[in-house]
Amino acid sequence: MSASAEPILASDAIVHPYSRKKVRLAVSLFYFGQGLCFASWASRIPDLKSALQLSDAQLGSILLALPLGQLLTMPVSGRLTTVFGSKRMLTIGAPLYALALTNLALANTGWQLALMLFIFGITGNLCNIALNTQGVAGESYYGKPIMTSFHGAWSVGGFSGALVGLLMTSLHASPYLHFCMIAVLAFVHIGINYRYLLEAKKPVQQEKPKLFTRPQGVLIQLGIIGFCSMATEGAMFDWSGVYFKEIVKAPHALVILGYTSFMIMMATGRFLGDKVIAAYGRKRLLQVSGVVISSGMLLSVVFPYLIPATIGFMMVGVGVSGIVPMVYSIAGNNTKVAPGIALAMVSGVSYFGFLMGPPLIGYISALSSLRYSYAVIGCFGICISLIVAKVKAIR
């Protein structure tokens, strides 16, 4: 069977009265909303840092509370999504995520901000697992690959949140007012679109789902692929500006060019990725993506000048754009493990890459230079291609 004719198999029978287009739009808006909330928080970090008079070291320690909340909730989120369904969990989790965002601005001390970030991480993970499970169901219902466009909607939400944050800062609006406005928008969107989410009709289970399930080998392999991709993403998010400033020696006004070019191409790749998957299949696209990541990194390392480095960062953005959505789609369609639990396993391994990528850059840079750090990160692309070649579940 050709890649273009390969069907998307649903893990459960989908029962739904609404059109595919309405379902796709609703799920996309939930992805957009989560990206908007996260970027809104990120855009006001400098203001909250100043308001609480935190040092760089203190802020760095406090920021770890968010991923800690996400990681500790991974197995619980998967089980809850499996037991109660992704629609119910997303309908509950999305409003809680918006409320948790507003609470961040109420912190008066460092430990309060850390606690609020921990809660923000917990609610974010509840949304993340339920949302990606809903995305897998939406892809099954639609009948063709659309998962990367869902993640593209998250990227657009991230862009929008950053722009709104820039506007709020320029207007000297308080973070609390800013976050409340975003929360109101989130509640309106949830109230309108929750009805279009998919209900999965689950088969009768012989066993009660366990809190901790032994991961399958294929899920670990998919998690490692996600790890390599998210480690690269983390390195680009946190260090691209430093790379352009210290290595590329870009003019002050163009220091942000590397990050911007990466983000634009990542979003573009996600909106175009579904058509490429339908034409060539996930396996081939994943292998090519790994090569593109390594080639882009190599270009920016060997030729650390403004134009080639920008082109290299654009290539990396295209390379990583579809990897995580494809990995999640494959995991969610696993026939031996419930989608919520499978996604929790894969995203748990993948997310370690997002956490470890930026520190790895810093450690290698301290021992040698930032150029060598990026060269090491570039090796992750080759690792992706090699692993994909051995995973039979990827077609």
Short mmCIF file of C-alpha atoms in Angstrom, two decimals:
data_model
loop_
_atom_site.label_atom_id
_atom_site.label_comp_id
_atom_site.label_asym_id
_atom_site.label_seq_id
_atom_site.Cartn_x
_atom_site.Cartn_y
_atom_site.Cartn_z
CA MET A 1 0.00 0.00 0.00
CA SER A 2 1.38 3.43 -0.89
CA ALA A 3 1.95 6.04 1.75
CA SER A 4 -0.71 8.29 0.29
CA ALA A 5 -3.32 5.54 0.52
CA GLU A 6 -2.40 4.43 4.03
CA PRO A 7 -5.42 4.86 6.32
CA ILE A 8 -5.36 6.48 9.74
CA LEU A 9 -6.60 3.83 12.13
CA ALA A 10 -8.66 4.82 15.13
CA SER A 11 -7.81 3.18 18.42
CA ASP A 12 -11.45 3.42 19.46
CA ALA A 13 -14.70 3.83 17.53
CA ILE A 14 -15.50 7.53 17.23
CA VAL A 15 -19.06 8.61 17.93
CA HIS A 16 -19.77 12.19 16.83
CA PRO A 17 -22.62 14.14 15.21
CA TYR A 18 -20.60 17.10 13.87
CA SER A 19 -18.74 17.60 10.60
CA ARG A 20 -15.04 16.88 10.25
CA LYS A 21 -14.26 20.54 9.57
CA LYS A 22 -15.94 21.69 12.80
CA VAL A 23 -14.07 19.03 14.77
CA ARG A 24 -10.75 19.99 13.20
CA LEU A 25 -11.31 23.69 13.90
CA ALA A 26 -12.35 23.06 17.50
CA VAL A 27 -9.34 20.86 18.28
CA SER A 28 -7.04 23.36 16.54
CA LEU A 29 -8.44 26.16 18.72
CA PHE A 30 -7.71 24.14 21.85
CA TYR A 31 -4.10 23.76 20.67
CA PHE A 32 -4.03 27.49 19.90
CA GLY A 33 -5.40 28.30 23.35
CA GLN A 34 -2.77 26.25 25.14
CA GLY A 35 0.01 27.91 23.14
CA LEU A 36 -1.49 31.32 23.87
CA CYS A 37 -1.59 30.70 27.63
CA PHE A 38 1.98 29.38 27.78
CA ALA A 39 3.43 32.22 25.71
CA SER A 40 1.53 34.77 27.80
CA TRP A 41 3.32 33.52 30.89
CA ALA A 42 6.69 33.43 29.14
CA SER A 43 6.28 36.98 27.84
CA ARG A 44 5.94 38.40 31.38
CA ILE A 45 8.78 36.51 33.07
CA PRO A 46 11.06 39.59 33.07
CA ASP A 47 8.34 41.71 34.73
CA LEU A 48 7.64 39.12 37.42
CA LYS A 49 11.38 38.71 37.99
CA SER A 50 11.73 42.44 38.59
CA ALA A 51 8.60 42.67 40.74
CA LEU A 52 9.80 39.88 43.04
CA GLN A 53 13.42 41.11 42.94
CA LEU A 54 14.77 37.70 41.95
CA SER A 55 18.37 37.05 40.94
CA ASP A 56 19.15 35.01 37.82
CA ALA A 57 20.02 32.00 39.97
CA GLN A 58 16.81 32.29 42.00
CA LEU A 59 14.69 32.60 38.88
CA GLY A 60 16.43 29.62 37.29
CA SER A 61 15.65 27.46 40.31
CA ILE A 62 12.04 28.65 40.49
CA LEU A 63 11.44 27.94 36.79
CA LEU A 64 12.23 24.26 37.38
CA ALA A 65 8.94 23.99 39.29
CA LEU A 66 6.94 24.08 36.05
CA PRO A 67 8.56 21.07 34.31
CA LEU A 68 8.66 19.26 37.67
CA GLY A 69 4.88 19.56 37.90
CA GLN A 70 4.56 18.32 34.34
CA LEU A 71 6.85 15.34 34.78
CA LEU A 72 5.34 14.16 38.07
CA THR A 73 1.86 14.26 36.55
CA MET A 74 2.71 12.28 33.39
CA PRO A 75 1.54 8.80 34.53
CA VAL A 76 -1.50 10.17 36.35
CA SER A 77 -2.57 12.24 33.33
CA GLY A 78 -2.39 9.22 31.06
CA ARG A 79 -4.50 7.09 33.36
CA LEU A 80 -7.11 9.83 33.95
CA THR A 81 -7.43 10.40 30.21
CA THR A 82 -7.85 6.67 29.66
CA VAL A 83 -10.50 6.28 32.38
CA PHE A 84 -12.55 9.46 31.83
CA GLY A 85 -11.82 10.23 28.17
CA SER A 86 -9.91 13.05 26.54
CA LYS A 87 -13.00 15.22 25.98
CA ARG A 88 -13.93 15.31 29.66
CA MET A 89 -10.33 15.77 30.82
CA LEU A 90 -9.71 18.58 28.33
CA THR A 91 -12.96 20.30 29.25
CA ILE A 92 -11.85 20.22 32.90
CA GLY A 93 -8.13 20.80 32.35
CA ALA A 94 -8.28 23.75 29.94
CA PRO A 95 -10.19 26.09 32.33
CA LEU A 96 -7.90 25.03 35.20
CA TYR A 97 -4.88 25.86 33.03
CA ALA A 98 -6.26 29.34 32.35
CA LEU A 99 -6.97 29.87 36.06
CA ALA A 100 -3.48 28.67 36.97
CA LEU A 101 -2.10 31.28 34.57
CA THR A 102 -3.84 34.12 36.43
CA ASN A 103 -2.57 32.82 39.78
CA LEU A 104 1.04 33.25 38.63
CA ALA A 105 0.61 37.02 38.80
CA LEU A 106 -0.61 36.84 42.42
CA ALA A 107 2.71 35.55 43.79
CA ASN A 108 4.37 37.94 46.24
CA THR A 109 7.46 35.85 47.01
CA GLY A 110 9.73 33.44 45.19
CA TRP A 111 8.34 30.35 46.90
CA GLN A 112 4.78 31.39 46.04
CA LEU A 113 5.74 31.76 42.38
CA ALA A 114 7.38 28.31 42.48
CA LEU A 115 4.21 26.81 43.96
CA MET A 116 2.03 28.50 41.35
CA LEU A 117 4.36 27.32 38.58
CA PHE A 118 4.16 23.77 39.92
CA ILE A 119 0.35 23.94 39.70
CA PHE A 120 0.63 25.53 36.26
CA GLY A 121 2.77 22.57 35.19
CA ILE A 122 0.27 20.04 36.58
CA THR A 123 -2.72 21.61 34.81
CA GLY A 124 -0.64 22.07 31.65
CA ASN A 125 0.21 18.38 31.57
CA LEU A 126 -3.41 17.35 32.14
CA CYS A 127 -4.26 19.46 29.08
CA ASN A 128 -1.27 18.22 27.08
CA ILE A 129 -2.06 14.50 27.35
CA ALA A 130 -5.80 15.00 26.87
CA LEU A 131 -5.24 17.39 23.97
CA ASN A 132 -2.84 15.12 22.09
CA THR A 133 -5.16 12.16 22.68
CA GLN A 134 -7.95 14.31 21.24
CA GLY A 135 -5.63 15.19 18.35
CA VAL A 136 -5.07 11.50 17.58
CA ALA A 137 -8.83 10.89 17.68
CA GLY A 138 -9.39 13.94 15.46
CA GLU A 139 -6.89 12.62 12.94
CA SER A 140 -8.70 9.26 12.92
CA TYR A 141 -12.07 10.95 12.50
CA TYR A 142 -10.77 13.18 9.70
CA GLY A 143 -9.37 10.20 7.84
CA LYS A 144 -5.99 11.64 6.84
CA PRO A 145 -2.87 13.07 8.53
CA ILE A 146 -3.62 16.39 10.26
CA MET A 147 -1.64 16.08 13.51
CA THR A 148 1.16 18.43 12.45
CA SER A 149 -1.36 21.18 11.66
CA PHE A 150 -2.71 20.85 15.21
CA HIS A 151 0.78 21.50 16.55
CA GLY A 152 1.06 24.33 14.02
CA ALA A 153 -1.96 25.91 15.72
CA TRP A 154 -0.04 25.70 19.03
CA SER A 155 2.87 27.54 17.40
CA VAL A 156 0.53 30.26 16.09
CA GLY A 157 -0.90 30.56 19.60
CA GLY A 158 2.64 30.95 20.90
CA PHE A 159 3.35 33.74 18.40
CA SER A 160 0.10 35.47 19.28
CA GLY A 161 0.79 35.20 23.01
CA ALA A 162 4.24 36.74 22.56
CA LEU A 163 2.80 39.63 20.52
CA VAL A 164 0.03 40.26 23.06
CA GLY A 165 2.63 40.16 25.83
CA LEU A 166 4.74 42.73 23.99
CA LEU A 167 1.66 44.95 23.60
CA MET A 168 0.68 44.61 27.28
CA THR A 169 4.21 45.42 28.37
CA SER A 170 4.36 48.51 26.16
CA LEU A 171 1.01 49.66 27.61
CA HIS A 172 2.38 49.03 31.14
CA ALA A 173 -0.51 46.68 31.89
CA SER A 174 0.03 44.54 34.99
CA PRO A 175 0.66 40.82 34.51
CA TYR A 176 -2.52 40.08 36.46
CA LEU A 177 -4.69 42.17 34.13
CA HIS A 178 -2.93 40.63 31.13
CA PHE A 179 -3.42 37.06 32.37
CA CYS A 180 -7.06 37.68 33.31
CA MET A 181 -7.77 38.92 29.78
CA ILE A 182 -6.22 35.77 28.34
CA ALA A 183 -8.20 33.63 30.79
CA VAL A 184 -11.48 35.29 29.76
CA LEU A 185 -10.69 34.59 26.10
CA ALA A 186 -9.87 30.99 27.02
CA PHE A 187 -13.16 30.53 28.88
CA VAL A 188 -15.18 31.96 25.99
CA HIS A 189 -13.41 29.68 23.52
CA ILE A 190 -13.88 26.60 25.74
CA GLY A 191 -17.57 27.38 26.23
CA ILE A 192 -18.10 27.60 22.47
CA ASN A 193 -15.94 24.74 21.23
CA TYR A 194 -16.02 21.98 23.87
CA ARG A 195 -19.14 20.43 22.32
CA TYR A 196 -17.23 19.71 19.10
CA LEU A 197 -14.60 17.58 20.83
CA LEU A 198 -14.68 13.87 20.11
CA GLU A 199 -16.03 11.18 22.36
CA ALA A 200 -14.26 7.84 22.00
CA LYS A 201 -16.45 4.80 22.50
CA LYS A 202 -14.08 2.57 24.45
CA PRO A 203 -14.34 -1.21 24.36
CA VAL A 204 -14.99 -3.09 27.57
CA GLN A 205 -11.66 -3.62 29.32
CA GLN A 206 -10.71 -6.92 30.80
CA GLU A 207 -8.41 -5.30 33.32
CA LYS A 208 -8.52 -2.12 35.25
CA PRO A 209 -5.88 0.25 33.84
CA LYS A 210 -2.80 0.44 36.01
CA LEU A 211 -1.25 3.66 37.24
CA PHE A 212 2.17 2.52 36.03
CA THR A 213 2.36 0.39 32.91
CA ARG A 214 5.53 -1.26 31.69
CA PRO A 215 6.46 0.64 28.52
CA GLN A 216 6.65 -1.21 25.23
CA GLY A 217 9.93 -1.19 23.34
CA VAL A 218 8.40 0.71 20.44
CA LEU A 219 7.11 3.42 22.78
CA ILE A 220 10.58 3.82 24.27
CA GLN A 221 12.01 4.14 20.74
CA LEU A 222 9.41 6.74 19.86
CA GLY A 223 10.21 8.54 23.11
CA ILE A 224 13.92 8.64 22.22
CA ILE A 225 13.09 10.11 18.81
CA GLY A 226 10.99 12.75 20.58
CA PHE A 227 13.81 13.27 23.09
CA CYS A 228 16.29 14.10 20.30
CA SER A 229 13.85 16.47 18.64
CA MET A 230 12.83 18.28 21.83
CA ALA A 231 16.45 18.58 22.99
CA THR A 232 17.12 20.38 19.72
CA GLU A 233 14.05 22.58 20.20
CA GLY A 234 15.10 23.46 23.74
CA ALA A 235 18.59 24.40 22.55
CA MET A 236 17.12 26.66 19.87
CA PHE A 237 14.61 28.29 22.20
CA ASP A 238 17.09 29.13 24.95
CA TRP A 239 20.43 29.59 23.17
CA SER A 240 19.75 30.86 19.63
CA GLY A 241 19.92 34.50 20.72
CA VAL A 242 23.20 33.90 22.55
CA TYR A 243 24.61 32.06 19.53
CA PHE A 244 23.79 34.94 17.19
CA LYS A 245 25.19 37.48 19.63
CA GLU A 246 28.42 35.75 20.65
CA ILE A 247 29.29 33.45 17.72
CA VAL A 248 27.62 35.01 14.68
CA LYS A 249 28.37 38.52 15.98
CA ALA A 250 25.07 39.76 14.59
CA PRO A 251 24.16 43.46 14.99
CA HIS A 252 22.10 44.13 18.10
CA ALA A 253 18.89 44.60 16.10
CA LEU A 254 19.39 41.23 14.37
CA VAL A 255 20.28 39.08 17.38
CA ILE A 256 16.69 37.78 17.44
CA LEU A 257 16.89 36.78 13.75
CA GLY A 258 18.02 33.22 14.49
CA TYR A 259 15.18 32.50 16.91
CA THR A 260 12.60 34.20 14.68
CA SER A 261 13.68 32.35 11.54
CA PHE A 262 13.63 29.04 13.43
CA MET A 263 10.12 29.63 14.83
CA ILE A 264 8.66 30.80 11.52
CA MET A 265 9.96 27.78 9.64
CA MET A 266 8.86 25.39 12.40
CA ALA A 267 5.31 26.76 12.23
CA THR A 268 5.34 26.71 8.42
CA GLY A 269 6.63 23.14 8.38
CA ARG A 270 3.82 22.05 10.68
CA PHE A 271 1.12 23.46 8.43
CA LEU A 272 2.66 21.89 5.33
CA GLY A 273 3.69 18.63 6.99
CA ASP A 274 0.37 16.82 6.70
CA LYS A 275 0.41 16.97 2.90
CA VAL A 276 4.01 15.72 2.82
CA ILE A 277 3.11 12.84 5.16
CA ALA A 278 0.17 11.86 2.94
CA ALA A 279 2.44 11.86 -0.10
CA TYR A 280 5.59 10.18 1.24
CA GLY A 281 4.73 8.56 4.59
CA ARG A 282 5.95 9.21 8.11
CA LYS A 283 9.01 6.98 7.98
CA ARG A 284 10.60 8.74 5.03
CA LEU A 285 9.72 12.19 6.36
CA LEU A 286 11.16 11.43 9.80
CA GLN A 287 14.42 10.21 8.28
CA VAL A 288 14.71 13.26 6.04
CA SER A 289 13.85 15.52 8.98
CA GLY A 290 16.76 14.12 10.98
CA VAL A 291 19.17 14.78 8.10
CA VAL A 292 17.82 18.33 7.67
CA ILE A 293 18.35 19.05 11.39
CA SER A 294 21.96 17.89 11.30
CA SER A 295 22.65 19.68 8.01
CA GLY A 296 21.22 22.95 9.34
CA MET A 297 23.25 22.73 12.54
CA LEU A 298 26.39 21.87 10.60
CA LEU A 299 25.90 24.86 8.29
CA SER A 300 25.52 27.28 11.20
CA VAL A 301 28.56 25.80 12.97
CA VAL A 302 30.94 25.64 9.99
CA PHE A 303 29.86 29.04 8.63
CA PRO A 304 28.95 31.16 11.68
CA TYR A 305 28.00 34.21 9.67
CA LEU A 306 24.67 36.02 9.49
CA ILE A 307 23.22 34.64 6.23
CA PRO A 308 24.41 30.99 6.40
CA ALA A 309 23.61 30.76 10.12
CA THR A 310 20.11 32.10 9.49
CA ILE A 311 19.60 29.57 6.68
CA GLY A 312 20.90 26.84 8.98
CA PHE A 313 18.46 27.80 11.74
CA MET A 314 15.63 27.81 9.20
CA MET A 315 16.59 24.27 8.18
CA VAL A 316 16.55 23.17 11.81
CA GLY A 317 13.07 24.70 12.21
CA VAL A 318 11.80 22.74 9.20
CA GLY A 319 13.50 19.58 10.46
CA VAL A 320 11.97 19.57 13.95
CA SER A 321 8.55 20.84 12.84
CA GLY A 322 6.88 17.50 12.24
CA ILE A 323 8.81 15.07 14.42
CA VAL A 324 6.92 15.37 17.72
CA PRO A 325 3.46 15.48 16.07
CA MET A 326 4.30 12.37 14.02
CA VAL A 327 5.68 10.54 17.05
CA TYR A 328 2.56 11.38 19.07
CA SER A 329 0.30 10.25 16.22
CA ILE A 330 2.09 6.89 15.93
CA ALA A 331 2.04 6.38 19.72
CA GLY A 332 -1.65 7.31 20.00
CA ASN A 333 -2.59 4.71 17.38
CA ASN A 334 -0.77 1.92 19.23
CA THR A 335 -3.16 -1.03 19.48
CA LYS A 336 -1.72 -2.57 22.66
CA VAL A 337 -1.75 0.44 24.98
CA ALA A 338 -4.53 2.99 25.54
CA PRO A 339 -3.82 6.27 23.70
CA GLY A 340 -3.63 8.40 26.85
CA ILE A 341 -1.15 6.07 28.56
CA ALA A 342 0.92 5.62 25.37
CA LEU A 343 1.14 9.38 24.88
CA ALA A 344 2.09 9.90 28.53
CA MET A 345 4.94 7.39 28.17
CA VAL A 346 6.28 8.88 24.94
CA SER A 347 5.89 12.52 26.01
CA GLY A 348 7.52 11.73 29.36
CA VAL A 349 10.70 10.47 27.65
CA SER A 350 10.53 13.24 25.03
CA TYR A 351 10.15 16.00 27.57
CA PHE A 352 13.43 15.06 29.26
CA GLY A 353 15.08 16.19 26.04
CA PHE A 354 13.44 19.60 26.35
CA LEU A 355 14.78 19.85 29.90
CA MET A 356 18.27 18.52 29.21
CA GLY A 357 18.99 20.19 25.86
CA PRO A 358 19.64 23.74 27.18
CA PRO A 359 21.81 22.65 30.16
CA LEU A 360 23.79 20.33 27.87
CA ILE A 361 24.56 23.31 25.65
CA GLY A 362 25.80 25.25 28.66
CA TYR A 363 28.00 22.45 30.01
CA ILE A 364 29.67 21.74 26.67
CA SER A 365 30.11 25.45 26.04
CA ALA A 366 31.85 25.86 29.39
CA LEU A 367 34.27 23.06 28.48
CA SER A 368 34.90 24.17 24.90
CA SER A 369 32.74 26.69 23.03
CA LEU A 370 29.15 27.34 22.01
CA ARG A 371 29.95 26.25 18.44
CA TYR A 372 30.94 22.77 19.66
CA SER A 373 27.76 22.65 21.74
CA TYR A 374 25.64 23.18 18.66
CA ALA A 375 27.69 20.61 16.76
CA VAL A 376 26.85 18.02 19.45
CA ILE A 377 23.14 18.93 19.33
CA GLY A 378 23.33 18.51 15.56
CA CYS A 379 24.21 14.84 16.08
CA PHE A 380 20.69 14.27 17.44
CA GLY A 381 19.35 14.63 13.90
CA ILE A 382 21.45 11.70 12.68
CA CYS A 383 20.32 9.69 15.73
CA ILE A 384 16.69 10.31 14.73
CA SER A 385 17.29 9.02 11.20
CA LEU A 386 19.10 5.90 12.44
CA ILE A 387 16.45 5.02 15.04
CA VAL A 388 13.57 5.60 12.62
CA ALA A 389 15.15 3.15 10.16
CA LYS A 390 14.93 0.39 12.79
CA VAL A 391 11.40 1.02 14.10
CA LYS A 392 8.99 -1.24 12.22
CA ALA A 393 5.92 0.49 13.68
CA ILE A 394 6.73 3.61 11.67
CA ARG A 395 5.43 3.43 8.12
#
